[in-house]
PDB file of C-alpha atoms in Angstrom:
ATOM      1  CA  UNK A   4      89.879 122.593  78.544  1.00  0.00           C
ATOM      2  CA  UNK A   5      90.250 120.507  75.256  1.00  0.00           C
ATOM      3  CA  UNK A   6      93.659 119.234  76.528  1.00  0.00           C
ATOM      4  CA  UNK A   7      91.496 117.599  79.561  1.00  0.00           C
ATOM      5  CA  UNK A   8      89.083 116.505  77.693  1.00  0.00           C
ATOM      6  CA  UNK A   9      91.672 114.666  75.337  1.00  0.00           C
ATOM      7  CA  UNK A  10      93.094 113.160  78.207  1.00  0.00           C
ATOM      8  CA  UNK A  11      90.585 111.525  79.908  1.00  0.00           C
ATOM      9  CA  UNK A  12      89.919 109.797  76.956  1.00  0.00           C
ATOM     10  CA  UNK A  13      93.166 108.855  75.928  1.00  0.00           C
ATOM     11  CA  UNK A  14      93.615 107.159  79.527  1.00  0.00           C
ATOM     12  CA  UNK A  15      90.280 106.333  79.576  1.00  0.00           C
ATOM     13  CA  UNK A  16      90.318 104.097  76.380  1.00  0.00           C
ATOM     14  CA  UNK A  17      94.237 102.611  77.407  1.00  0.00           C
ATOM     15  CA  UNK A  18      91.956 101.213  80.371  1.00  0.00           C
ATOM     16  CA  UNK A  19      89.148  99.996  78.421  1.00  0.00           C
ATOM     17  CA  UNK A  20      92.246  98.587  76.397  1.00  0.00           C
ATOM     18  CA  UNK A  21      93.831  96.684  79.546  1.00  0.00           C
ATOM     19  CA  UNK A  22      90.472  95.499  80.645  1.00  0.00           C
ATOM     20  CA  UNK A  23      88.182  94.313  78.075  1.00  0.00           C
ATOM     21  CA  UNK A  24      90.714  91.694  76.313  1.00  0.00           C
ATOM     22  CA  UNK A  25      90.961  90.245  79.550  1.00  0.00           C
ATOM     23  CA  UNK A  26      87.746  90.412  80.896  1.00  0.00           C
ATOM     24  CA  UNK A  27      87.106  88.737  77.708  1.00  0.00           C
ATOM     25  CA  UNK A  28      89.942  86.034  77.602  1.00  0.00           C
ATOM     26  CA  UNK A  29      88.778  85.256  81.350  1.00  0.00           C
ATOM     27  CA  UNK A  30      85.400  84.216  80.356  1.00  0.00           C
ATOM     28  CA  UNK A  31      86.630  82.240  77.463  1.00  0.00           C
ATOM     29  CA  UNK A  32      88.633  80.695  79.736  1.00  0.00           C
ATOM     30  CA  UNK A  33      91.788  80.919  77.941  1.00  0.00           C
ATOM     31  CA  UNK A  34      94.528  78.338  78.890  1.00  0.00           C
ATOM     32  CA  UNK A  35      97.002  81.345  79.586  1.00  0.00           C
ATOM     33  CA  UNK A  36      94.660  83.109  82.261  1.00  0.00           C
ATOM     34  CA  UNK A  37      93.474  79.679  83.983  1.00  0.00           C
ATOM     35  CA  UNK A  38      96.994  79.243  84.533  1.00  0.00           C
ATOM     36  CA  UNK A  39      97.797  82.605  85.330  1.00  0.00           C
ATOM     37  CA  UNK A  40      95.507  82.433  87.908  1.00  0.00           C
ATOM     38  CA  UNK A  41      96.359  78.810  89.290  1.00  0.00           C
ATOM     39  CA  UNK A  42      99.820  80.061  89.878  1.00  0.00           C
ATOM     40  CA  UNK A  43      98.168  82.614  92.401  1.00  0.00           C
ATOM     41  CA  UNK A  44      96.529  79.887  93.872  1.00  0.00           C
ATOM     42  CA  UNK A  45      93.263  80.965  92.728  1.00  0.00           C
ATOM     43  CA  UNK A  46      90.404  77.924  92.098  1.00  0.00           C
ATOM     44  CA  UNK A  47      88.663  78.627  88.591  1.00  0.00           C
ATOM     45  CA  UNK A  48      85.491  80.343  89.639  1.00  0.00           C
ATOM     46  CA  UNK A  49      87.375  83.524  90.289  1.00  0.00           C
ATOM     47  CA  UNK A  50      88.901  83.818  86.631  1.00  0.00           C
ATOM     48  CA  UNK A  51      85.017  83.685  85.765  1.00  0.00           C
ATOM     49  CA  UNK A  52      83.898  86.484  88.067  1.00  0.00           C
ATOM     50  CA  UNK A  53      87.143  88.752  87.396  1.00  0.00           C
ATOM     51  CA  UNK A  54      86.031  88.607  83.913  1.00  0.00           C
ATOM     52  CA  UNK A  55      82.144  89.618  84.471  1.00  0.00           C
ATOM     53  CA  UNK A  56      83.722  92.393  86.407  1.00  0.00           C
ATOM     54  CA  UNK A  57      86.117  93.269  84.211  1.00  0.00           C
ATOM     55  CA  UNK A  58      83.835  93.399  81.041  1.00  0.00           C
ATOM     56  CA  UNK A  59      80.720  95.219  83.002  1.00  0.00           C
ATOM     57  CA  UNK A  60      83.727  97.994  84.463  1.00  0.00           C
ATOM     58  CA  UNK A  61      85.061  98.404  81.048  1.00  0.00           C
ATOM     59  CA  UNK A  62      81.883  99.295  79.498  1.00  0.00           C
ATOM     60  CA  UNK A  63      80.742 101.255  82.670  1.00  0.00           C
ATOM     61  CA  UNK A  64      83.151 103.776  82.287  1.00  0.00           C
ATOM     62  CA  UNK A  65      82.689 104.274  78.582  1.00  0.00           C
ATOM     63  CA  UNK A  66      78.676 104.070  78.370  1.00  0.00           C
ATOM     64  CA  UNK A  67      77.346 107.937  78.960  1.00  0.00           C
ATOM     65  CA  UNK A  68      75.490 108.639  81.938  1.00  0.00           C
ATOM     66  CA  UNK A  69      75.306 106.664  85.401  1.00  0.00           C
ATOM     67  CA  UNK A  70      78.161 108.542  87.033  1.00  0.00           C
ATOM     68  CA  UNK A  71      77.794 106.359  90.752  1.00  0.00           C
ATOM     69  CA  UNK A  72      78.325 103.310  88.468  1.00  0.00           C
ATOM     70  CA  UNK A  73      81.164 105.019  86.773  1.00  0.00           C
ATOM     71  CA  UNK A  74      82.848 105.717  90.565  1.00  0.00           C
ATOM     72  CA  UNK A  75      82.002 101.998  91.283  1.00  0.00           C
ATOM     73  CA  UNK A  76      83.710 100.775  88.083  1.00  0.00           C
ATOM     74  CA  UNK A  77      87.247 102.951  89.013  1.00  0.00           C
ATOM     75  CA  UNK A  78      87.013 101.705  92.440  1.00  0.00           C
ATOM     76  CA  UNK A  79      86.610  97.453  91.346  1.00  0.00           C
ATOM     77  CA  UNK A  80      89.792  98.169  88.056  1.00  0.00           C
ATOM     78  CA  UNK A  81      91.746  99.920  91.096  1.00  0.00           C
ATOM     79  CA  UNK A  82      91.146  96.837  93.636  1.00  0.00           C
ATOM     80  CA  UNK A  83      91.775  94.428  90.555  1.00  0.00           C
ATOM     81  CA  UNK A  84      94.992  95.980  89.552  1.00  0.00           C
ATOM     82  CA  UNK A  85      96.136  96.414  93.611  1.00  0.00           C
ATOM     83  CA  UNK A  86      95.123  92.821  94.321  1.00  0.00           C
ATOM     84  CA  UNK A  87      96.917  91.249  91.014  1.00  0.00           C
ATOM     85  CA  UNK A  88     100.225  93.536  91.820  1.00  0.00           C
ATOM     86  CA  UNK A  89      99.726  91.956  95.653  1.00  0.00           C
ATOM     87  CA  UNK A  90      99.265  88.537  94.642  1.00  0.00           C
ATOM     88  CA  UNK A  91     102.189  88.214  92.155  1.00  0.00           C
ATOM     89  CA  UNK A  92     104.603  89.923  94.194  1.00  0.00           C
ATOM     90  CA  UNK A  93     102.875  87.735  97.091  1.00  0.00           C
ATOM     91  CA  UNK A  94     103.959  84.647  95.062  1.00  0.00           C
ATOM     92  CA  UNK A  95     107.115  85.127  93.990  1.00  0.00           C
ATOM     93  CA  UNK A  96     106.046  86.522  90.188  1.00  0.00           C
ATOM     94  CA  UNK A  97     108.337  88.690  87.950  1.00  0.00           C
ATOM     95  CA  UNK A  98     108.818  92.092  88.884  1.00  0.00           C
ATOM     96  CA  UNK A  99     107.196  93.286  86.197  1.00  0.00           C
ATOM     97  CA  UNK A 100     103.887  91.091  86.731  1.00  0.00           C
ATOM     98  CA  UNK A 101     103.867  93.421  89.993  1.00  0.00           C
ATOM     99  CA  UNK A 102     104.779  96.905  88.097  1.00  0.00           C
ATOM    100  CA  UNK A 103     102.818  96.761  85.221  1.00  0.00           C
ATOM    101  CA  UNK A 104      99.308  96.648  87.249  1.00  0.00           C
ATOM    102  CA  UNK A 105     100.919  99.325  89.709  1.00  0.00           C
ATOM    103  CA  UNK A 106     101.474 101.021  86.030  1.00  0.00           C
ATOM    104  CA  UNK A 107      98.132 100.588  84.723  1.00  0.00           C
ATOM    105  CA  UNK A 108      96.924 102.672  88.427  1.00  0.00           C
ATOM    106  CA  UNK A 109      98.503 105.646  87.177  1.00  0.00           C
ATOM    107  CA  UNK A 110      96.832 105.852  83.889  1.00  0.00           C
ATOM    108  CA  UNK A 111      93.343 105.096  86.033  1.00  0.00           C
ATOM    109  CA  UNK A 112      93.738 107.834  88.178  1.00  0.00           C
ATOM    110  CA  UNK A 113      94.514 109.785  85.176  1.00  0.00           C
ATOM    111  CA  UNK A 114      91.193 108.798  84.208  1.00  0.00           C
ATOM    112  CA  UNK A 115      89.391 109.161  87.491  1.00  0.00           C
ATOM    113  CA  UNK A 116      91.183 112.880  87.921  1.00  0.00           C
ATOM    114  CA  UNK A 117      90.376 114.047  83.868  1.00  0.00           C
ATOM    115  CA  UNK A 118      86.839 113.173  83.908  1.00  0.00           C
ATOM    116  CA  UNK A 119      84.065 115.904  82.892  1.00  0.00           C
ATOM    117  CA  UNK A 120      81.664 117.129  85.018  1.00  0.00           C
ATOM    118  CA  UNK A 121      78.964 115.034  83.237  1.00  0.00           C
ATOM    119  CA  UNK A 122      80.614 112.059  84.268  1.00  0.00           C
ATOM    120  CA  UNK A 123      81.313 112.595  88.479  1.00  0.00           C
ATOM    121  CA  UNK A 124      78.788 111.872  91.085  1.00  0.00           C
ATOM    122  CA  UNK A 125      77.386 115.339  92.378  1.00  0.00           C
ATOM    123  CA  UNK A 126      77.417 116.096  96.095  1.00  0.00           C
ATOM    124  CA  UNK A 127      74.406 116.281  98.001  1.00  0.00           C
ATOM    125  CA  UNK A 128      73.812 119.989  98.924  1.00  0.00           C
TER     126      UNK A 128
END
């Protein structure tokens, strides 16, 4: 049971990891994500809302409690991470622009699977 417990976490906080910075570097506008995301074709306002999403999701899943926000959070980082791998390999990016989000999945649903009880959305009975 400890060995879960240490898991989740340990993928859990390798997400937060991925996220945040970015989140963070999108709302800061950094010259490397702008362009980043120009190559996609994407205007500016989506670097801004990937990194509101990206910051809110990263703390979602660490903050206790709220366990439908928690779901909602794994579900916008897995459509983030599906859509970036898309769109790079979509454009003609490096392979490894496409694996490393495809990467990044695994170590989610390690998250997602590892979670405690306290922190999954309970069935209606």
């Amino acid at each position: 049971m400890k060995s879960k417990v240490i898991g989740y976490w340990v993928c859990t906080v390798l997400i937060v990891f991925f996220m945040l910075p970015g989140g963070i570097f999108y709302l800061m506008r950094a010259p490397q994500a702008v362009e980043g995301m120009k190559l996609l074709g994407s205007p500016l306002y989506v670097v801004i809302l990937l990194g509101v999403w990206k910051v809110l999701g990263s703390i979602a899943l660490v903050v206790p409690g709220f366990a439908l926000l928690k779901e909602w959070a794994y579900a916008g980082i897995f459509f983030d991470l599906t859509g970036a791998a898309v769109a790079t390999g979509a454009t003609g990016g490096a392979w490894w622009h496409v694996a490393a989000p495809l990467g990044i999945i695994v170590i989610l649903y390690g998250s997602w699977a590892l979670r405690p009880a306290s922190r999954r959305v309970v069935a209606a009975a």
